[in-house]
Coordinates of N, CA and C in Angstrom, one line a residue:
X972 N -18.0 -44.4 -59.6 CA -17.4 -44.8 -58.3 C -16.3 -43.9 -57.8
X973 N -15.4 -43.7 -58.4 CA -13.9 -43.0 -58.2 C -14.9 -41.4 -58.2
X974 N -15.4 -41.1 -59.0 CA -16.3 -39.2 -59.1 C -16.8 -39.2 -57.3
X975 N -17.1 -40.6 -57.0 CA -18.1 -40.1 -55.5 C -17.3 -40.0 -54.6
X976 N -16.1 -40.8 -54.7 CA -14.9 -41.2 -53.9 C -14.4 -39.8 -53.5
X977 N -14.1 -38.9 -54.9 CA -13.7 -37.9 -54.6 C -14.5 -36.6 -53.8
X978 N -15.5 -36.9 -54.6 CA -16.6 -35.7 -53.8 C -16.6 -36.2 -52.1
X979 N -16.5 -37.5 -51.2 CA -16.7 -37.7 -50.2 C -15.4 -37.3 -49.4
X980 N -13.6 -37.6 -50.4 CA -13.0 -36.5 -49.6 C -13.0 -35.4 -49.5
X981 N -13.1 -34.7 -50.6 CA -13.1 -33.4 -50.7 C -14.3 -32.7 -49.7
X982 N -15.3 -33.6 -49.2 CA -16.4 -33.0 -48.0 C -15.4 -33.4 -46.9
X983 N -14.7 -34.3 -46.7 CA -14.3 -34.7 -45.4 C -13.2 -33.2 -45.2
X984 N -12.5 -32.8 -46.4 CA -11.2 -32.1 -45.9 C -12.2 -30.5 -45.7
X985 N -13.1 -30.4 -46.2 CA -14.1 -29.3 -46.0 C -14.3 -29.1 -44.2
X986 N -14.5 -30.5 -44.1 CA -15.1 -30.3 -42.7 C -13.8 -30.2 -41.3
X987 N -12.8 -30.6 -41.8 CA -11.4 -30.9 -41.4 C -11.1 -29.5 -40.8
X988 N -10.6 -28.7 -42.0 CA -10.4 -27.4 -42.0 C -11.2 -26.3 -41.1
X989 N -13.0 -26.4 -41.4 CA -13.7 -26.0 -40.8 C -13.6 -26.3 -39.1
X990 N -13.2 -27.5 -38.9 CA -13.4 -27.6 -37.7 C -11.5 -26.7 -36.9
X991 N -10.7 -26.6 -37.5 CA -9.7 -26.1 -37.0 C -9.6 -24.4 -37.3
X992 N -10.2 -24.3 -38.2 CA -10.6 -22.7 -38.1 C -11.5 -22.3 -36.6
X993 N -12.6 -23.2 -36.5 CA -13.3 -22.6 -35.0 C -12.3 -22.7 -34.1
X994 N -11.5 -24.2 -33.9 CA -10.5 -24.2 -33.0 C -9.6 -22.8 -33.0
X995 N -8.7 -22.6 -34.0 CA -8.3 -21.3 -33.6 C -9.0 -19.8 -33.3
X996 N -10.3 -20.1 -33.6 CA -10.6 -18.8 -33.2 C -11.1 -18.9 -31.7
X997 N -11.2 -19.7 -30.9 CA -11.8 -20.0 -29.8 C -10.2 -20.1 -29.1
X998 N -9.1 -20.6 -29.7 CA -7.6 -20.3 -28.5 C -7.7 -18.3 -28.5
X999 N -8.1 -17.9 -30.0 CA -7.8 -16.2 -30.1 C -8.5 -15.3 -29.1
X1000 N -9.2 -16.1 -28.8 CA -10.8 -15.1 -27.6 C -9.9 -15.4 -26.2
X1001 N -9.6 -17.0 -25.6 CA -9.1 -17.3 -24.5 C -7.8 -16.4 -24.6
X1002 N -6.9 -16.1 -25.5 CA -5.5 -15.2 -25.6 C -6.3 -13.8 -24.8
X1003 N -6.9 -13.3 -25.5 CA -7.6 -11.8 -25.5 C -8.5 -11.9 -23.6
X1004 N -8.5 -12.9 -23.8 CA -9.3 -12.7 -22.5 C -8.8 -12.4 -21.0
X1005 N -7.9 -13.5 -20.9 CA -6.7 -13.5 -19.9 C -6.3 -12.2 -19.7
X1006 N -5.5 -11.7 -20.5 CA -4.7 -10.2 -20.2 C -5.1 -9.0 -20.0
X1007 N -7.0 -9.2 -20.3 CA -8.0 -8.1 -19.6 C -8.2 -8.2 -18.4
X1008 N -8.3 -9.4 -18.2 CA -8.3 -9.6 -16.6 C -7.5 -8.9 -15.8
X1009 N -6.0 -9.1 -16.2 CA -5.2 -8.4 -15.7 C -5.0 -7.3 -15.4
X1010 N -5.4 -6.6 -16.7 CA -5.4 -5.1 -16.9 C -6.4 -4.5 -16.0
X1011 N -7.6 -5.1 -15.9 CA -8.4 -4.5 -15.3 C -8.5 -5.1 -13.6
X1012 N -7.4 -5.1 -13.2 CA -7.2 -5.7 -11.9 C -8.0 -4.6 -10.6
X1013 N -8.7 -5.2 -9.8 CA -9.3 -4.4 -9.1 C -8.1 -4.5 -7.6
X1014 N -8.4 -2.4 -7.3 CA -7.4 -2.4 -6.3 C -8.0 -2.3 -5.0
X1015 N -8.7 -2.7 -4.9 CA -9.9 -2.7 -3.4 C -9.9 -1.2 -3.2
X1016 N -9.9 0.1 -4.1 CA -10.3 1.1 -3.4 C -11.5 1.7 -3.8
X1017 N -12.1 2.7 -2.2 CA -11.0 2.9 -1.7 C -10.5 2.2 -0.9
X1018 N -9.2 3.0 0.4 CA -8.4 1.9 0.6 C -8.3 3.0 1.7
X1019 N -8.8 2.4 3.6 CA -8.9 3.1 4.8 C -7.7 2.7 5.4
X1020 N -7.6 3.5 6.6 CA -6.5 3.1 7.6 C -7.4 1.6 8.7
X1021 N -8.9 1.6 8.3 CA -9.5 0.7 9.2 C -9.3 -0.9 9.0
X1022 N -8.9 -0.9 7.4 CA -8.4 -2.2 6.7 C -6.9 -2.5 6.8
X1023 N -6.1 -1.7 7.6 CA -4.4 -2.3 8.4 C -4.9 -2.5 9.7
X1024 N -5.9 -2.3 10.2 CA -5.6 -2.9 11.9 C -5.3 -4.0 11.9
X1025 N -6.0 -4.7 10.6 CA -5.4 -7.2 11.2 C -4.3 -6.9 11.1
X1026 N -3.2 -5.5 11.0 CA -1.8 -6.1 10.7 C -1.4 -5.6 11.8
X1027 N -1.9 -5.1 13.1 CA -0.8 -4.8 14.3 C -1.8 -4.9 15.4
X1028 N -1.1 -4.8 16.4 CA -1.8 -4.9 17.4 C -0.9 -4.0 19.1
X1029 N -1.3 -4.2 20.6 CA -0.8 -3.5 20.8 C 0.3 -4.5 22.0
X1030 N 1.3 -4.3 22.1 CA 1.9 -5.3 22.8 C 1.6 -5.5 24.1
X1031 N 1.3 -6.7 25.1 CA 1.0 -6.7 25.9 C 2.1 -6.3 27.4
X1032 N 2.9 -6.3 27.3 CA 3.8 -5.4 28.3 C 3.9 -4.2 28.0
X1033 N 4.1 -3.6 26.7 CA 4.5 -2.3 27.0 C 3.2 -1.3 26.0
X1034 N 2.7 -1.8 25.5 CA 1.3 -1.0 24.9 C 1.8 -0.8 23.7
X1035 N 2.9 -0.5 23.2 CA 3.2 -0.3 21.9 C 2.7 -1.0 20.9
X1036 N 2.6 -0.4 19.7 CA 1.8 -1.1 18.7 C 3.1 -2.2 17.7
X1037 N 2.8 -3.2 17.5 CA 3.9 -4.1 16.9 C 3.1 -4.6 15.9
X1038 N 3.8 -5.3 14.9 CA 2.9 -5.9 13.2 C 2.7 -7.3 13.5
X1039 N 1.1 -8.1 13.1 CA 1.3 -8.8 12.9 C 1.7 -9.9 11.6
X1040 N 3.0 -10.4 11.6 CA 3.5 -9.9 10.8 C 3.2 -11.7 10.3
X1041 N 2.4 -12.3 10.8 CA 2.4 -14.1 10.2 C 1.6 -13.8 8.2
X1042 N 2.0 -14.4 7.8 CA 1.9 -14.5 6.2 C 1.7 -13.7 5.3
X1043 N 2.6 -12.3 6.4 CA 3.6 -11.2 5.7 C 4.3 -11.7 4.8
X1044 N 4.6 -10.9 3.8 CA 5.7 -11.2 2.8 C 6.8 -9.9 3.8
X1045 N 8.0 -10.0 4.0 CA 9.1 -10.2 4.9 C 9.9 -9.6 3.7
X1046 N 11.0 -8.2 3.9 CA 11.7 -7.5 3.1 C 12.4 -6.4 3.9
X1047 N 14.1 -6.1 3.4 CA 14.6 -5.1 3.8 C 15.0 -4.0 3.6
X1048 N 15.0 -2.6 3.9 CA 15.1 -1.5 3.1 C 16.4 -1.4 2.4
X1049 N 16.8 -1.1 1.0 CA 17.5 -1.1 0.4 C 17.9 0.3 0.6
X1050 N 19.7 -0.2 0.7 CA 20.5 1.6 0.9 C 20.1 2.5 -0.3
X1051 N 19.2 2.1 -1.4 CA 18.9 3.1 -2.7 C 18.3 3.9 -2.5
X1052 N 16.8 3.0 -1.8 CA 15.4 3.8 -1.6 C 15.7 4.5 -0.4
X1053 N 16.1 4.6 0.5 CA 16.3 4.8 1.7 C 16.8 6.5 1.4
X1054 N 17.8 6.9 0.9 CA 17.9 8.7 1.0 C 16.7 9.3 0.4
X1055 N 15.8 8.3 -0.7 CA 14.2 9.6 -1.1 C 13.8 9.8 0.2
X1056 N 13.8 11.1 0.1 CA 12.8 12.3 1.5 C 11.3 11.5 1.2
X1057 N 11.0 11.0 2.6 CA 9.9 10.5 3.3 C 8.8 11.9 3.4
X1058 N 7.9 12.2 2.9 CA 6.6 13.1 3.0 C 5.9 13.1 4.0
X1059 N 5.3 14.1 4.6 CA 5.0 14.1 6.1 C 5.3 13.0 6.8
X1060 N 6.7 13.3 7.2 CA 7.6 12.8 8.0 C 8.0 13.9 9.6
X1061 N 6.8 13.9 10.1 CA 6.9 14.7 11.3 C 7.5 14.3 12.2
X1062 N 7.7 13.5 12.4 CA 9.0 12.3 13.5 C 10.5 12.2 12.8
X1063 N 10.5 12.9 12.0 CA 12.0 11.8 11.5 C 11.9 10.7 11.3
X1064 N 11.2 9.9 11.0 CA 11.5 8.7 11.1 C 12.7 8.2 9.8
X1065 N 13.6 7.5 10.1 CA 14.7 7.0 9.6 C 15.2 5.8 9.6
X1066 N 14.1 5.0 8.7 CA 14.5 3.3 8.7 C 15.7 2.9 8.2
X1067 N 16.8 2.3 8.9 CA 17.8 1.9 8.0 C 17.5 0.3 7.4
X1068 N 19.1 -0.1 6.8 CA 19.0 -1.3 6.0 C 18.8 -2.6 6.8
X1069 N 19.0 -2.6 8.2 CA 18.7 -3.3 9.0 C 17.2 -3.6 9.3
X1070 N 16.3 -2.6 9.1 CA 14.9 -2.4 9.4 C 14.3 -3.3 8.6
X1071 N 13.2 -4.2 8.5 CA 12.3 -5.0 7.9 C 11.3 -4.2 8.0
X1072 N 10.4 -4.3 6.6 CA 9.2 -3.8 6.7 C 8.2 -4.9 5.7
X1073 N 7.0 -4.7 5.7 CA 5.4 -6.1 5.3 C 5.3 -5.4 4.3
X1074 N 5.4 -6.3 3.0 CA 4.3 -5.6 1.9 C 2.4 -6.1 2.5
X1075 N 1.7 -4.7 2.2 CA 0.3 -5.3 2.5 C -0.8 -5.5 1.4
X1076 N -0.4 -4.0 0.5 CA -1.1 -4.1 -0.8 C -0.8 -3.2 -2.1
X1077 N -0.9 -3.7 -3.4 CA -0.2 -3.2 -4.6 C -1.6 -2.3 -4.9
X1078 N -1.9 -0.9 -5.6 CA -2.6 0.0 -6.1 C -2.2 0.0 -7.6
X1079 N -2.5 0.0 -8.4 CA -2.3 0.1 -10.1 C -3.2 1.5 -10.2
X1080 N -2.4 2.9 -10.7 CA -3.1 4.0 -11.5 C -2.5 4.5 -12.6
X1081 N -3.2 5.0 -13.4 CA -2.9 5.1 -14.7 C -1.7 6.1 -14.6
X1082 N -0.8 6.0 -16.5 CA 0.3 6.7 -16.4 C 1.4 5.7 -15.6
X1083 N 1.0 4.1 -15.9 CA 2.4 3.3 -15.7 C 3.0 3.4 -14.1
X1084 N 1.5 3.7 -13.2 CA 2.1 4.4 -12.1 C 1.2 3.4 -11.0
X1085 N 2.3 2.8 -10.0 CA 2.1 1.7 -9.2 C 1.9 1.9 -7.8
X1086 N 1.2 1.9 -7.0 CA 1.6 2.2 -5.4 C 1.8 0.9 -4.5
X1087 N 2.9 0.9 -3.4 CA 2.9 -0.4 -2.6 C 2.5 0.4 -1.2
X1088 N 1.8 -0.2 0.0 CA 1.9 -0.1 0.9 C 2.3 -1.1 1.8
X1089 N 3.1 -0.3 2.6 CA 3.9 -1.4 3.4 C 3.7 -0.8 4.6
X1090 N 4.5 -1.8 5.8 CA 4.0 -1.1 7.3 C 5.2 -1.9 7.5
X1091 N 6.1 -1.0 8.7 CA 7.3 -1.5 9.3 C 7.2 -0.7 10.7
X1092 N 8.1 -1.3 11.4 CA 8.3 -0.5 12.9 C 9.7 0.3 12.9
X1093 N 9.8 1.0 13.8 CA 10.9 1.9 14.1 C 11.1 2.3 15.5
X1094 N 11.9 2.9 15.8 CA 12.6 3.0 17.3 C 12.5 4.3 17.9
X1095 N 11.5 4.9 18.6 CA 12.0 6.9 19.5 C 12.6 6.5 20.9
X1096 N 12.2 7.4 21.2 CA 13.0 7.7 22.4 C 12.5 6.7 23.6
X1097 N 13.6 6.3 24.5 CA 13.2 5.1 25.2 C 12.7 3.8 24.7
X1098 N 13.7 3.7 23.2 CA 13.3 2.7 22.6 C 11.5 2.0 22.5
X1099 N 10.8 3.5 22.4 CA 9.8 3.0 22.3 C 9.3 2.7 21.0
X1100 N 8.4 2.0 20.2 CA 7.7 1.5 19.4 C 7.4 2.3 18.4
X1101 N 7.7 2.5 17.3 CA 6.9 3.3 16.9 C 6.1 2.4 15.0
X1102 N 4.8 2.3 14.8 CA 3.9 1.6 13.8 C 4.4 2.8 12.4
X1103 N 4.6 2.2 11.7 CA 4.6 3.3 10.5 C 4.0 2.5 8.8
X1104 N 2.9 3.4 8.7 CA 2.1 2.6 7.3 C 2.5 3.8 6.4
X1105 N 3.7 3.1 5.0 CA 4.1 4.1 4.4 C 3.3 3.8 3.2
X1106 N 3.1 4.9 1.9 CA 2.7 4.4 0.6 C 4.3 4.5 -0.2
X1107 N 4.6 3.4 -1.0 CA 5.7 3.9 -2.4 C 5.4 4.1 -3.2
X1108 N 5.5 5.3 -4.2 CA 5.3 5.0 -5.8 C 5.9 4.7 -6.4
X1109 N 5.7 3.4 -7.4 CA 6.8 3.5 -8.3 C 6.4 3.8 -9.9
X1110 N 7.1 4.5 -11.0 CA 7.0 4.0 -12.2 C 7.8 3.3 -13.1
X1111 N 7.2 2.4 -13.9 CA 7.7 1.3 -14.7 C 8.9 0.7 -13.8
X1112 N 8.2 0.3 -12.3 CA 8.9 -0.6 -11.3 C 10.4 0.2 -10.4
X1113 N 10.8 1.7 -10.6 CA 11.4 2.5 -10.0 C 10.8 3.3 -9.1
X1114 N 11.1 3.3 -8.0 CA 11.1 3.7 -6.8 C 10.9 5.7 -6.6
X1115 N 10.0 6.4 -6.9 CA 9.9 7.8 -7.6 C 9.6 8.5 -6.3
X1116 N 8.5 7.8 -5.2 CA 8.2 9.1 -4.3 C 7.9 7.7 -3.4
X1117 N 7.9 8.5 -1.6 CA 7.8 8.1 -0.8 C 6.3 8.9 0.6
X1118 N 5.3 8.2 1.1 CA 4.5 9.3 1.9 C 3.9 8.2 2.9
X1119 N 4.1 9.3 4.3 CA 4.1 8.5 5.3 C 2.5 8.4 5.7
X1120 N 1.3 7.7 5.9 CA 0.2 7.8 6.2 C 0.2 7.6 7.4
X1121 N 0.4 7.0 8.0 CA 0.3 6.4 9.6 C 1.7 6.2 10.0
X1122 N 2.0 6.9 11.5 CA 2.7 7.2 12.4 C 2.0 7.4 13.9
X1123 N 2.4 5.9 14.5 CA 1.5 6.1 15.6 C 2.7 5.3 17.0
X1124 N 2.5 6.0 17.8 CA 2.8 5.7 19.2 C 2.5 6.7 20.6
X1125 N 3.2 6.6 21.5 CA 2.5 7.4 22.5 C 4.0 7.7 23.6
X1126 N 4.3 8.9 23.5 CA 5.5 9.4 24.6 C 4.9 10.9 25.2
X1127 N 4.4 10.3 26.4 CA 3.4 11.6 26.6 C 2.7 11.9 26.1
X1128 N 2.6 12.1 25.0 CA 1.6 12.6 23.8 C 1.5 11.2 23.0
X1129 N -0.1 11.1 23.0 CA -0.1 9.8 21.9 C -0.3 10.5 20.6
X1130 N -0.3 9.8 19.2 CA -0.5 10.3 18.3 C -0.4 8.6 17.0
X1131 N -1.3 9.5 16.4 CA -1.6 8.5 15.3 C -2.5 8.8 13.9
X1132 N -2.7 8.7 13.3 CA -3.2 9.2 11.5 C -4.4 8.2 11.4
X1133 N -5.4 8.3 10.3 CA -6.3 7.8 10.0 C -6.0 8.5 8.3
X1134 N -6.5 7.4 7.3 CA -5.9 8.0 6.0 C -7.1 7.1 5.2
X1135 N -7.5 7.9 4.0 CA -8.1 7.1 2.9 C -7.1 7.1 1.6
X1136 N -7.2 6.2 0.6 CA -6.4 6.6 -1.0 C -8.0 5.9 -1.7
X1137 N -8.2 6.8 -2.9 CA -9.2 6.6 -3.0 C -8.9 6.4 -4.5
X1138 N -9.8 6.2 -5.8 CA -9.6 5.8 -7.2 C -9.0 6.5 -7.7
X1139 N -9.2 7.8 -7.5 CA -9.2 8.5 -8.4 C -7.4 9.5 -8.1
X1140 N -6.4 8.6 -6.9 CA -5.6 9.2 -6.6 C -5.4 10.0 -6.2
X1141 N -6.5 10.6 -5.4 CA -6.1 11.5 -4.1 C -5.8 10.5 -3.0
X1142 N -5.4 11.4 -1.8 CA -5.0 10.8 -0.5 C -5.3 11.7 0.7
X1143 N -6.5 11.1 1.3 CA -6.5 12.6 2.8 C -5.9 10.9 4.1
X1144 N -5.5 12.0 4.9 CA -4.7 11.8 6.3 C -5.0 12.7 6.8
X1145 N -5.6 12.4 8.1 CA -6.1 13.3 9.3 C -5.2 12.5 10.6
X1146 N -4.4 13.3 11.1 CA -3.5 13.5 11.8 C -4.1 13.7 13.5
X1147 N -3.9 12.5 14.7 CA -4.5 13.4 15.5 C -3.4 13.3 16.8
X1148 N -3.6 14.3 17.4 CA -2.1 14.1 18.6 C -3.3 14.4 19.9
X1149 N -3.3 13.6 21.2 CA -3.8 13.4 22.3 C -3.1 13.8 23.4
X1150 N -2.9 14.7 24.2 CA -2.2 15.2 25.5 C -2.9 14.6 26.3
X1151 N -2.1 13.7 26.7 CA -3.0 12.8 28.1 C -2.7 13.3 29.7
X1152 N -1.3 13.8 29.6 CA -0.7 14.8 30.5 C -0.7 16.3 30.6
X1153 N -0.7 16.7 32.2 CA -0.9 17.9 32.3 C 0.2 18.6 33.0
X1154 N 0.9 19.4 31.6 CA 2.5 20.2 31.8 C 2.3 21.7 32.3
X1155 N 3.2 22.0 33.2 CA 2.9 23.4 34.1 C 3.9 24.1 32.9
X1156 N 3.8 25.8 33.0 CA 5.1 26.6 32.3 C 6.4 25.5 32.2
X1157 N 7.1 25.3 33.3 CA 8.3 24.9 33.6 C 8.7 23.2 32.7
X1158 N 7.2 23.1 31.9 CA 7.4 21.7 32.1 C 7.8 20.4 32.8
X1159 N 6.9 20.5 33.8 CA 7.0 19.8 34.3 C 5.3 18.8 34.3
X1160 N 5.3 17.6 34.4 CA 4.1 17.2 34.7 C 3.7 17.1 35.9
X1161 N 2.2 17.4 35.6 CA 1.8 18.1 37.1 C 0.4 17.0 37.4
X1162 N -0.2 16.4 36.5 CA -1.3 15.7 36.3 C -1.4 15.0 34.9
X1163 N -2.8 14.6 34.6 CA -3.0 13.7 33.6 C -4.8 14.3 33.6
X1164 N -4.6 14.2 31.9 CA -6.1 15.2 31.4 C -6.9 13.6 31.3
X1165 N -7.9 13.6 32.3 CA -9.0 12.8 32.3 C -9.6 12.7 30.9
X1166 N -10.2 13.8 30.4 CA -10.4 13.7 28.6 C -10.3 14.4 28.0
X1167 N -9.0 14.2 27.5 CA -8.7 15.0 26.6 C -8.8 15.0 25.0
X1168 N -8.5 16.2 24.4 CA -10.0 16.4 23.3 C -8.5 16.2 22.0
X1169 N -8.9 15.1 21.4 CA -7.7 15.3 20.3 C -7.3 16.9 19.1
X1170 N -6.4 16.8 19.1 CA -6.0 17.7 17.8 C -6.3 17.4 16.7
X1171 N -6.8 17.7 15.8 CA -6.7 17.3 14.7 C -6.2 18.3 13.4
X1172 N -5.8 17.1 12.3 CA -5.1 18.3 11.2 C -5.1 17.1 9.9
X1173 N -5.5 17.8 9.0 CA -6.0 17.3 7.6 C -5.2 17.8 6.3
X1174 N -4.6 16.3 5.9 CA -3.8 17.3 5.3 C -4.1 16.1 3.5
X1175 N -4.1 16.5 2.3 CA -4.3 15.7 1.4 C -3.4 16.4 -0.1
X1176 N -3.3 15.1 -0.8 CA -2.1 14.9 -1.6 C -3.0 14.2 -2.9
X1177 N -2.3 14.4 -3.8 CA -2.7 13.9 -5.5 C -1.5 13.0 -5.8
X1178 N -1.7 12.1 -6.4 CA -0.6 11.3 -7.3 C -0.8 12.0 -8.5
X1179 N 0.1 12.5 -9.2 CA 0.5 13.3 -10.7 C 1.0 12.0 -11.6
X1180 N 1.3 12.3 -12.7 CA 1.4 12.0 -14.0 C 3.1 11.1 -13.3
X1181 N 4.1 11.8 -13.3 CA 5.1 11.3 -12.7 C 5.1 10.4 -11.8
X1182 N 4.0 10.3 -11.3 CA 4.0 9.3 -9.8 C 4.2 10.0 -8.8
X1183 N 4.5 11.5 -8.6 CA 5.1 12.0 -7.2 C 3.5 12.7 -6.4
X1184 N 3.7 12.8 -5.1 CA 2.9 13.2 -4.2 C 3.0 14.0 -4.1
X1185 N 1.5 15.2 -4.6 CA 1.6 16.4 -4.5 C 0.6 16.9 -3.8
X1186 N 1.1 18.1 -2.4 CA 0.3 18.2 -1.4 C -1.1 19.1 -2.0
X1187 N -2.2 19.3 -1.6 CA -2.9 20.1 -2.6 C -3.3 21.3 -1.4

């Protein structure tokens, strides 16, 4: 009696054990699984200038382009970031710490190296409007290079960018400027060009090892 007693615990603690061995190996797979997900986070690219138009539009008094900015995440330029030289920066443009700009979307590329794109507005001449879609890079979350893809408004001359970033970390921007007016020597406007044939200019960049934007 006591001999079978024992043989029926000694199956019970058999099965005991067994059954907490699969338990742990089944939490080890859910551990492992999770943090591939992450790693392998997809960055929607590539990544067009046709996928920011939901974020602006053009205002209805003055035509200027403004963000829309409803369930934006909402942020202001810090006096840090602010002296890195802005990359095809053909305007000047010079957001201060008063300026808000949208995050729209985060890029993950290898070499610990992150891109944010954001879109903010800014001020030219006659206080007019000006849209600006910048890329940031950062590594291991510092702030390393800055490049302007889109810069669009209209003072006489309209003008505006169309840009891809693509997997593999290049970046083309095609640049186009429209003379809608017709200027004599003296500068003076004399008329308005019925159709006028844009300019165009193509200009493309690499993300390197460091995170900086290099023109190619």
């Amino acid at each position: 009696m006591m001999k079978n007693l024992n043989i029926l615990f000694c199956t019970i603690l058999i099965m005991f054990f067994s059954c907490q061995g699969n338990k742990t190996t089944s939490n080890i797979h859910a551990k492992k699984d999770n943090p591939a997900k992450v790693e392998t986070m997809s960055n929607n690219l590539p990544y067009t200038s046709d996928e920011v138009k939901k974020y602006y539009r053009s205002d209805i008094t003055s035509s200027d382009p403004v963000i829309n900015s409803k369930k934006l995440v909402e942020h202001y330029f810090s006096p840090e970031e602010i002296p890195l030289p802005l990359k095809e920066n053909d305007f000047e443009i010079k957001p201060s710490a008063k300026d808000k700009y949208y995050d729209l979307e985060t890029f993950n590329f290898p070499n610990q190296n992150k891109c944010q794109l954001i879109i903010y507005n800014t001020f030219g001449e006659n206080d007019s409007k000006i849209l600006n879609i910048q890329l940031n890079s950062f590594v291991k979350d510092r702030l390393v290079d800055k490049l302007l893809l889109d810069s669009r408004f209209t003072f006489e001359t309209e003008y505006y960018r169309n840009f891809k970033i693509n997997p593999g970390g290049t970046i083309e921007i095609t640049k186009f400027s429209v003379d809608k007016l017709v200027v004599n020597e003296a500068g003076d406007i004399v008329g308005e060009n019925e159709n006028p044939v844009p300019k165009k200019q193509i200009v493309r960049y690499k993300i390197n090892s460091e995170g900086k934007f290099i023109r190619l």
